[in-house]
mmCIF file of C-alpha atoms in Angstrom:
data_model
loop_
_atom_site.group_PDB
_atom_site.id
_atom_site.type_symbol
_atom_site.label_atom_id
_atom_site.label_comp_id
_atom_site.label_asym_id
_atom_site.label_seq_id
_atom_site.Cartn_x
_atom_site.Cartn_y
_atom_site.Cartn_z
ATOM 1 C CA MET A 453 0.060 0.001 0.072
ATOM 2 C CA ASN A 454 1.427 3.475 -1.108
ATOM 3 C CA THR A 455 1.215 6.084 1.385
ATOM 4 C CA PRO A 456 0.686 9.709 0.100
ATOM 5 C CA ILE A 457 3.453 12.128 0.881
ATOM 6 C CA SER A 458 2.444 15.802 1.133
ATOM 7 C CA LEU A 459 4.581 18.139 -0.917
ATOM 8 C CA LEU A 460 2.970 21.166 0.593
ATOM 9 C CA PRO A 461 5.124 23.954 2.425
ATOM 10 C CA PRO A 462 4.802 23.439 6.178
ATOM 11 C CA GLY A 463 1.823 25.148 7.626
ATOM 12 C CA ARG A 464 -0.210 25.332 4.174
ATOM 13 C CA THR A 465 -2.697 22.830 5.493
ATOM 14 C CA PHE A 466 -3.856 25.050 8.299
ATOM 15 C CA VAL A 467 -3.932 28.127 5.871
ATOM 16 C CA ARG A 468 -6.126 26.117 3.628
ATOM 17 C CA SER A 469 -8.341 25.260 6.623
ATOM 18 C CA LEU A 470 -8.902 29.093 7.151
ATOM 19 C CA ILE A 471 -9.770 29.336 3.487
ATOM 20 C CA LEU A 472 -12.193 26.553 3.877
ATOM 21 C CA ARG A 473 -13.716 27.993 7.004
ATOM 22 C CA SER A 474 -14.199 31.272 5.257
ATOM 23 C CA LEU A 475 -15.741 29.804 1.898
ATOM 24 C CA GLY A 476 -17.125 26.357 2.464
ATOM 25 C CA GLY A 477 -19.627 26.950 4.971
ATOM 26 C CA PHE A 478 -19.932 25.226 8.463
ATOM 27 C CA ASP A 479 -21.474 21.923 7.466
ATOM 28 C CA THR A 480 -18.953 19.275 7.359
ATOM 29 C CA GLU A 481 -20.168 17.541 4.233
ATOM 30 C CA ASN A 482 -20.361 20.908 2.251
ATOM 31 C CA MET A 483 -16.816 21.694 3.511
ATOM 32 C CA TYR A 484 -15.385 18.334 2.511
ATOM 33 C CA ALA A 485 -16.906 18.657 -0.828
ATOM 34 C CA PHE A 486 -15.585 22.088 -1.323
ATOM 35 C CA ALA A 487 -12.023 20.992 -0.158
ATOM 36 C CA ARG A 488 -12.052 17.975 -2.569
ATOM 37 C CA ASN A 489 -13.152 19.998 -5.519
ATOM 38 C CA ARG A 490 -10.408 22.645 -4.937
ATOM 39 C CA TRP A 491 -7.474 20.478 -3.348
ATOM 40 C CA GLY A 492 -8.067 16.894 -4.357
ATOM 41 C CA GLU A 493 -9.341 13.894 -2.646
ATOM 42 C CA HIS A 494 -6.224 13.527 -0.214
ATOM 43 C CA GLN A 495 -5.921 17.059 0.859
ATOM 44 C CA ALA A 496 -9.668 17.278 1.342
ATOM 45 C CA GLY A 497 -9.605 15.093 4.405
ATOM 46 C CA GLU A 498 -6.631 16.799 6.106
ATOM 47 C CA VAL A 499 -7.917 20.266 5.292
ATOM 48 C CA THR A 500 -11.553 19.511 6.388
ATOM 49 C CA LYS A 501 -10.361 17.840 9.806
ATOM 50 C CA ALA A 502 -8.242 20.871 10.498
ATOM 51 C CA ALA A 503 -10.993 23.293 9.837
ATOM 52 C CA VAL A 504 -13.527 21.398 12.038
ATOM 53 C CA ALA A 505 -11.250 21.053 14.888
ATOM 54 C CA ALA A 506 -10.605 24.882 14.760
ATOM 55 C CA LEU A 507 -14.357 25.440 14.771
ATOM 56 C CA SER A 508 -15.162 23.317 17.762
ATOM 57 C CA THR A 509 -12.224 23.591 20.223
ATOM 58 C CA SER A 510 -9.355 25.666 21.231
ATOM 59 C CA ASP A 511 -7.008 22.633 20.362
ATOM 60 C CA PHE A 512 -6.539 23.208 16.798
ATOM 61 C CA GLY A 513 -4.797 19.888 15.941
ATOM 62 C CA ASP A 514 -1.635 19.141 14.371
ATOM 63 C CA ALA A 515 -2.111 21.354 11.269
ATOM 64 C CA ALA A 516 -2.397 24.419 13.503
ATOM 65 C CA ARG A 517 0.504 23.279 15.786
ATOM 66 C CA VAL A 518 2.788 23.134 12.646
ATOM 67 C CA PHE A 519 1.833 26.739 11.578
ATOM 68 C CA PHE A 520 1.927 28.301 14.781
ATOM 69 C CA GLY A 521 5.267 26.639 15.492
ATOM 70 C CA LEU A 522 6.467 28.111 12.240
ATOM 71 C CA ALA A 523 5.339 31.682 13.327
ATOM 72 C CA ARG A 524 6.751 31.386 16.754
ATOM 73 C CA GLU A 525 10.240 30.373 15.346
ATOM 74 C CA GLN A 526 10.273 33.430 13.072
ATOM 75 C CA SER A 527 9.480 35.910 16.004
ATOM 76 C CA ILE A 528 12.432 37.369 18.150
ATOM 77 C CA ILE A 529 11.161 35.320 21.353
ATOM 78 C CA GLY A 530 11.310 32.028 19.315
ATOM 79 C CA ARG A 531 14.823 32.810 17.668
ATOM 80 C CA LEU A 532 16.550 34.046 20.801
ATOM 81 C CA VAL A 533 19.001 31.391 22.284
ATOM 82 C CA ALA A 534 19.316 30.968 26.035
ATOM 83 C CA LEU A 535 15.891 32.788 26.755
ATOM 84 C CA ARG A 536 14.882 31.766 30.122
ATOM 85 C CA ARG A 537 11.422 30.042 29.163
ATOM 86 C CA VAL A 538 8.857 29.524 31.917
ATOM 87 C CA PRO A 539 5.250 28.416 32.340
ATOM 88 C CA PHE A 540 2.370 30.832 32.947
ATOM 89 C CA ASN A 541 1.049 31.368 36.556
ATOM 90 C CA VAL A 542 4.042 29.494 38.311
ATOM 91 C CA ARG A 543 5.822 31.296 41.081
ATOM 92 C CA MET A 544 9.516 31.380 40.487
ATOM 93 C CA VAL A 545 12.599 33.045 41.871
ATOM 94 C CA ALA A 546 14.005 35.998 39.711
ATOM 95 C CA VAL A 547 17.725 36.305 40.139
ATOM 96 C CA GLN A 548 18.532 40.038 40.381
ATOM 97 C CA SER A 549 22.233 39.419 40.633
ATOM 98 C CA GLY A 550 24.493 36.550 39.932
ATOM 99 C CA ALA A 551 25.875 33.790 42.358
ATOM 100 C CA THR A 552 29.500 33.722 43.259
ATOM 101 C CA GLY A 553 31.680 30.775 43.876
ATOM 102 C CA TYR A 554 34.486 30.291 46.362
ATOM 103 C CA TRP A 555 37.677 28.199 46.806
ATOM 104 C CA VAL A 556 37.234 26.148 49.823
ATOM 105 C CA SER A 557 40.014 24.176 51.718
ATOM 106 C CA GLN A 558 39.414 20.576 53.119
ATOM 107 C CA ALA A 559 37.011 20.366 56.225
ATOM 108 C CA LYS A 560 36.119 24.167 55.921
ATOM 109 C CA ASN A 561 32.633 25.543 55.838
ATOM 110 C CA LYS A 562 31.404 26.392 52.314
ATOM 111 C CA PRO A 563 30.383 29.962 51.975
ATOM 112 C CA LEU A 564 27.084 31.257 50.326
ATOM 113 C CA SER A 565 26.973 34.196 48.096
ATOM 114 C CA ARG A 566 24.573 36.872 48.742
ATOM 115 C CA VAL A 567 22.350 36.716 45.630
ATOM 116 C CA ALA A 568 19.493 39.152 45.199
ATOM 117 C CA LEU A 569 16.250 37.069 44.855
ATOM 118 C CA ASN A 570 12.695 38.373 44.131
ATOM 119 C CA GLY A 571 9.465 36.433 43.611
ATOM 120 C CA SER A 572 8.105 36.423 40.283
ATOM 121 C CA GLN A 573 5.304 35.193 38.132
ATOM 122 C CA LEU A 574 4.189 35.554 34.578
ATOM 123 C CA ASP A 575 0.393 35.845 34.377
ATOM 124 C CA THR A 576 -1.548 34.805 31.240
ATOM 125 C CA LEU A 577 -1.873 37.662 28.978
ATOM 126 C CA LYS A 578 -2.662 38.093 25.149
ATOM 127 C CA VAL A 579 -2.036 40.176 22.281
ATOM 128 C CA ALA A 580 -4.111 40.304 19.082
ATOM 129 C CA ALA A 581 -3.626 40.897 15.430
ATOM 130 C CA ILE A 582 -6.314 41.353 12.986
ATOM 131 C CA LEU A 583 -5.733 40.731 9.186
ATOM 132 C CA VAL A 584 -8.270 41.597 6.399
ATOM 133 C CA VAL A 585 -8.121 40.044 3.012
ATOM 134 C CA THR A 586 -10.684 40.251 0.171
ATOM 135 C CA LYS A 587 -12.867 37.109 -0.740
ATOM 136 C CA GLU A 588 -11.420 37.429 -4.373
ATOM 137 C CA MET A 589 -8.140 36.594 -3.017
ATOM 138 C CA LEU A 590 -9.401 33.585 -0.896
ATOM 139 C CA GLN A 591 -11.437 32.388 -4.021
ATOM 140 C CA ALA A 592 -8.421 32.518 -6.353
ATOM 141 C CA ASN A 593 -7.172 28.763 -6.533
ATOM 142 C CA ASP A 594 -3.590 29.826 -7.061
ATOM 143 C CA PRO A 595 -0.558 28.788 -5.078
ATOM 144 C CA ALA A 596 0.700 32.284 -5.144
ATOM 145 C CA ALA A 597 -2.395 33.488 -3.480
ATOM 146 C CA GLU A 598 -1.976 31.056 -0.779
ATOM 147 C CA ASP A 599 1.565 31.868 -0.317
ATOM 148 C CA THR A 600 0.700 35.618 0.124
ATOM 149 C CA LEU A 601 -1.874 34.833 2.839
ATOM 150 C CA GLN A 602 0.317 32.493 4.579
ATOM 151 C CA GLY A 603 3.111 35.129 4.705
ATOM 152 C CA ASP A 604 0.766 37.765 5.853
ATOM 153 C CA LEU A 605 -0.564 35.686 8.698
ATOM 154 C CA GLU A 606 2.905 34.842 9.916
ATOM 155 C CA ARG A 607 3.818 38.338 9.909
ATOM 156 C CA ALA A 608 0.744 39.422 11.663
ATOM 157 C CA VAL A 609 1.409 36.811 14.568
ATOM 158 C CA THR A 610 5.097 37.663 14.834
ATOM 159 C CA GLY A 611 4.835 41.240 14.180
ATOM 160 C CA VAL A 612 2.593 41.910 17.064
ATOM 161 C CA LEU A 613 4.846 39.956 19.519
ATOM 162 C CA ASP A 614 8.023 41.393 18.252
ATOM 163 C CA GLU A 615 6.783 44.938 18.492
ATOM 164 C CA ALA A 616 5.412 44.645 22.097
ATOM 165 C CA PHE A 617 8.481 42.736 22.998
ATOM 166 C CA LEU A 618 11.089 45.401 21.840
ATOM 167 C CA ASP A 619 9.427 48.953 21.760
ATOM 168 C CA PRO A 620 10.995 51.050 24.569
ATOM 169 C CA SER A 621 7.836 53.318 24.752
ATOM 170 C CA ASN A 622 5.767 50.106 25.771
ATOM 171 C CA SER A 623 5.468 50.412 29.393
ATOM 172 C CA GLY A 624 2.851 47.780 29.589
ATOM 173 C CA ILE A 625 -0.864 47.805 30.835
ATOM 174 C CA ALA A 626 -1.605 46.001 34.013
ATOM 175 C CA ASN A 627 -3.542 42.692 33.404
ATOM 176 C CA GLU A 628 -3.550 43.397 29.744
ATOM 177 C CA MET A 629 -0.040 43.766 28.150
ATOM 178 C CA PRO A 630 3.383 43.282 29.283
ATOM 179 C CA ALA A 631 5.983 46.049 29.154
ATOM 180 C CA SER A 632 8.656 45.617 26.608
ATOM 181 C CA ILE A 633 11.935 44.261 27.789
ATOM 182 C CA SER A 634 13.549 47.561 26.917
ATOM 183 C CA SER A 635 11.048 49.661 28.849
ATOM 184 C CA GLY A 636 12.830 51.596 31.479
ATOM 185 C CA ALA A 637 16.275 50.259 30.171
ATOM 186 C CA THR A 638 19.283 52.593 29.270
ATOM 187 C CA VAL A 639 18.527 54.248 25.876
ATOM 188 C CA LEU A 640 21.571 55.912 24.236
ATOM 189 C CA ALA A 641 21.077 58.380 21.258
ATOM 190 C CA ALA A 642 23.246 57.688 18.205
ATOM 191 C CA THR A 643 25.977 60.045 16.998
ATOM 192 C CA ASN A 644 27.944 60.283 13.738
ATOM 193 C CA ASP A 645 30.454 57.883 15.032
ATOM 194 C CA PHE A 646 28.935 54.316 14.998
ATOM 195 C CA GLY A 647 32.052 52.777 16.610
ATOM 196 C CA ALA A 648 31.961 55.023 19.544
ATOM 197 C CA ASP A 649 28.264 54.298 19.841
ATOM 198 C CA LEU A 650 29.097 50.600 20.074
ATOM 199 C CA ARG A 651 31.573 51.081 22.607
ATOM 200 C CA ALA A 652 29.275 53.130 24.704
ATOM 201 C CA MET A 653 26.673 50.266 24.448
ATOM 202 C CA ILE A 654 29.145 47.733 25.657
ATOM 203 C CA GLN A 655 30.477 49.873 28.366
ATOM 204 C CA ASP A 656 26.957 50.371 29.897
ATOM 205 C CA PHE A 657 25.713 46.946 29.136
ATOM 206 C CA GLN A 658 25.570 44.796 32.333
ATOM 207 C CA GLY A 659 24.423 41.542 30.876
ATOM 208 C CA ASN A 660 26.522 38.470 29.962
ATOM 209 C CA LEU A 661 28.095 39.135 26.540
ATOM 210 C CA ALA A 662 28.834 35.428 26.173
ATOM 211 C CA TYR A 663 25.158 35.207 25.439
ATOM 212 C CA ALA A 664 24.379 38.485 24.218
ATOM 213 C CA THR A 665 22.337 39.196 21.100
ATOM 214 C CA PHE A 666 21.890 42.416 18.821
ATOM 215 C CA VAL A 667 18.507 42.994 17.498
ATOM 216 C CA THR A 668 17.445 45.510 14.782
ATOM 217 C CA ASP A 669 15.270 45.889 11.637
ATOM 218 C CA PRO A 670 16.525 44.924 8.118
ATOM 219 C CA ALA A 671 16.976 48.508 6.842
ATOM 220 C CA THR A 672 19.290 49.542 9.719
ATOM 221 C CA ALA A 673 21.209 46.289 9.545
ATOM 222 C CA THR A 674 21.762 47.023 5.834
ATOM 223 C CA ARG A 675 22.904 50.623 6.666
ATOM 224 C CA ILE A 676 25.474 49.206 9.154
ATOM 225 C CA ALA A 677 26.554 46.649 6.556
ATOM 226 C CA THR A 678 27.415 49.381 3.928
ATOM 227 C CA MET A 679 29.482 51.499 6.284
ATOM 228 C CA THR A 680 32.748 51.918 4.814
ATOM 229 C CA ALA A 681 36.331 53.052 5.870
ATOM 230 C CA ALA A 682 38.892 55.136 3.622
ATOM 231 C CA GLY A 683 39.338 53.053 0.511
ATOM 232 C CA GLY A 684 35.914 51.629 0.368
ATOM 233 C CA ARG A 685 36.543 48.775 2.796
ATOM 234 C CA TYR A 686 33.371 47.567 4.609
ATOM 235 C CA LEU A 687 33.631 47.950 8.415
ATOM 236 C CA PHE A 688 31.178 45.403 9.175
ATOM 237 C CA PRO A 689 31.032 42.710 6.579
ATOM 238 C CA ASN A 690 29.307 39.996 8.785
ATOM 239 C CA ILE A 691 25.997 41.818 9.059
ATOM 240 C CA GLY A 692 23.195 42.089 6.485
ATOM 241 C CA PRO A 693 19.552 42.577 6.253
ATOM 242 C CA ARG A 694 18.876 38.780 7.310
ATOM 243 C CA GLY A 695 21.140 39.293 10.435
ATOM 244 C CA GLY A 696 24.587 37.911 10.978
ATOM 245 C CA GLU A 697 27.236 39.221 13.409
ATOM 246 C CA LEU A 698 28.348 42.419 14.855
ATOM 247 C CA LEU A 699 31.486 42.435 17.019
ATOM 248 C CA GLY A 700 31.127 38.570 16.902
ATOM 249 C CA ILE A 701 27.843 38.950 18.538
ATOM 250 C CA PRO A 702 24.752 37.518 16.780
ATOM 251 C CA VAL A 703 22.347 39.817 15.141
ATOM 252 C CA LEU A 704 18.559 39.101 14.592
ATOM 253 C CA THR A 705 16.434 41.255 12.461
ATOM 254 C CA THR A 706 12.684 41.934 12.520
ATOM 255 C CA ARG A 707 10.577 44.662 10.684
ATOM 256 C CA SER A 708 8.979 45.267 14.085
ATOM 257 C CA SER A 709 12.204 46.734 15.632
ATOM 258 C CA GLY A 710 11.211 50.208 14.789
ATOM 259 C CA GLN A 711 12.196 53.109 12.760
ATOM 260 C CA ASP A 712 11.235 56.741 12.920
ATOM 261 C CA SER A 713 12.306 59.951 11.265
ATOM 262 C CA SER A 714 15.708 60.094 13.255
ATOM 263 C CA GLY A 715 16.582 56.520 12.089
ATOM 264 C CA GLY A 716 16.736 52.945 13.335
ATOM 265 C CA ARG A 717 16.959 51.165 16.640
ATOM 266 C CA LEU A 718 19.620 48.774 17.600
ATOM 267 C CA THR A 719 19.104 46.612 21.033
ATOM 268 C CA LEU A 720 21.565 44.783 23.005
ATOM 269 C CA LEU A 721 20.177 42.234 25.340
ATOM 270 C CA ASP A 722 21.092 39.276 27.339
ATOM 271 C CA PRO A 723 18.503 36.429 26.881
ATOM 272 C CA THR A 724 19.441 34.706 30.282
ATOM 273 C CA GLY A 725 18.152 37.850 31.995
ATOM 274 C CA ILE A 726 14.564 37.572 30.394
ATOM 275 C CA ALA A 727 11.853 35.326 31.486
ATOM 276 C CA ALA A 728 9.252 34.592 28.739
ATOM 277 C CA ALA A 729 6.116 32.559 28.612
ATOM 278 C CA LEU A 730 4.660 31.773 25.111
ATOM 279 C CA GLY A 731 1.553 29.809 25.018
ATOM 280 C CA ARG A 732 -1.153 28.925 22.482
ATOM 281 C CA ILE A 733 -2.451 30.992 19.529
ATOM 282 C CA GLU A 734 -6.106 31.167 18.655
ATOM 283 C CA MET A 735 -7.388 31.963 15.299
ATOM 284 C CA SER A 736 -10.903 32.939 14.238
ATOM 285 C CA THR A 737 -12.440 34.416 11.027
ATOM 286 C CA GLY A 738 -15.501 36.456 10.183
ATOM 287 C CA ASP A 739 -17.177 37.856 7.102
ATOM 288 C CA HIS A 740 -19.854 39.519 8.650
ATOM 289 C CA ALA A 741 -17.999 41.593 11.222
ATOM 290 C CA THR A 742 -17.657 45.287 11.439
ATOM 291 C CA LEU A 743 -14.225 46.697 12.160
ATOM 292 C CA GLN A 744 -13.255 49.821 13.698
ATOM 293 C CA MET A 745 -10.360 50.917 11.432
ATOM 294 C CA SER A 746 -8.153 52.319 14.237
ATOM 295 C CA ASP A 747 -5.038 51.460 16.259
ATOM 296 C CA ASP A 748 -6.830 53.053 19.236
ATOM 297 C CA PRO A 749 -10.427 51.985 19.169
ATOM 298 C CA ASN A 750 -10.883 52.914 22.988
ATOM 299 C CA ASP A 751 -9.940 56.630 22.335
ATOM 300 C CA ASP A 752 -13.368 58.281 22.122
ATOM 301 C CA THR A 753 -11.952 61.707 21.013
ATOM 302 C CA VAL A 754 -10.613 60.306 17.708
ATOM 303 C CA PRO A 755 -13.308 59.784 15.010
ATOM 304 C CA ILE A 756 -13.410 56.080 13.924
ATOM 305 C CA GLU A 757 -14.272 54.614 10.586
ATOM 306 C CA ASN A 758 -16.256 51.378 10.691
ATOM 307 C CA VAL A 759 -15.953 48.981 7.803
ATOM 308 C CA SER A 760 -18.360 46.159 7.258
ATOM 309 C CA MET A 761 -16.758 43.030 5.929
ATOM 310 C CA TRP A 762 -19.887 41.801 4.210
ATOM 311 C CA GLN A 763 -20.318 45.115 2.319
ATOM 312 C CA THR A 764 -16.645 45.194 1.242
ATOM 313 C CA ASN A 765 -16.750 41.521 0.239
ATOM 314 C CA SER A 766 -13.904 40.831 2.802
ATOM 315 C CA VAL A 767 -12.803 38.471 5.471
ATOM 316 C CA ALA A 768 -11.042 39.245 8.728
ATOM 317 C CA PHE A 769 -8.788 36.974 10.559
ATOM 318 C CA LYS A 770 -8.096 37.537 14.146
ATOM 319 C CA ALA A 771 -5.125 35.848 15.950
ATOM 320 C CA GLU A 772 -4.838 36.212 19.785
ATOM 321 C CA ILE A 773 -1.483 35.140 21.280
ATOM 322 C CA PHE A 774 -1.122 34.196 24.760
ATOM 323 C CA ALA A 775 2.296 35.460 25.971
ATOM 324 C CA ASN A 776 4.248 37.291 28.714
ATOM 325 C CA TRP A 777 7.814 38.188 29.531
ATOM 326 C CA ASN A 778 9.793 40.141 32.048
ATOM 327 C CA ARG A 779 13.255 41.602 32.176
ATOM 328 C CA GLN A 780 14.372 40.134 35.323
ATOM 329 C CA ARG A 781 18.095 41.216 35.771
ATOM 330 C CA PRO A 782 18.877 45.064 35.751
ATOM 331 C CA GLY A 783 21.096 46.201 32.856
ATOM 332 C CA SER A 784 20.466 43.261 30.728
ATOM 333 C CA VAL A 785 19.124 45.248 27.938
ATOM 334 C CA ILE A 786 20.475 48.548 26.332
ATOM 335 C CA VAL A 787 19.102 50.461 23.292
ATOM 336 C CA LEU A 788 20.691 52.884 20.760
ATOM 337 C CA GLU A 789 18.206 54.927 18.975
ATOM 338 C CA GLY A 790 18.370 57.332 15.950
ATOM 339 C CA LEU A 791 20.902 55.214 14.168
#
């Protein structure tokens, strides 16, 4: 007996299940018939199973776990090596300063270092991202349209995490959103001498450089990569828009690192001084919803435009990500702005 092998990109079955939920109705037989006509007999069963699971339970099944695993791996939280990963709502000890070892002679008492310990707990919080697409795009039986939708969904999920995680202006909202790891951290203003700026960052950094990581956006990484000395020699040839190394320290890039009129942002962080909990992601769709087109819908002083998904022949996808984090060690994050 031959077993069919799927040649689909990872995560594509779940993306197709979202299309099925948006266009195939809510009756299992109708959904299966739609999926069979569009993707063939073998895919029909997998896609329908993923769609029905998502409609009936928060446990989306294997297809969703593959997709959300990919999305998490693309986020800064997912890519940071040595990040202190902890469960939600579990009391733990946050070490504010490191322990010290001692040489001890035979038969002597072993001294204990005075580490600073604070109780800590990461409550279950969630962030939400909403993506709107046209029904015409979903109806297009074209792999390119599915590629675009999958890329947009992954960026929506990772972008909202990365921005909240890195933005120094995010001081958090009690019981709603965690403060960014750089909130309250040292922020340096960039000068015309990038080498001097790097030295200042390293000098003020109190984290462990053995585990440290730089984070910036692709455009800023490109500007650093194209800095030249006399004669046209590149000063930092090991960095680029996809990351690399700077001073031998790994560099991660994300479009959510942030830029403004003064330039980009470069963050130096020690993952071992940051605790993070990352839970499930829930995805829902709606084509009869009315959306408030505003990044601050709770501000009554700003006029808000309401857009009907039904009237505009559109579909909204809402992703809710359960996450929380906390910078537990002072000095483990430093930011250079205006680069």
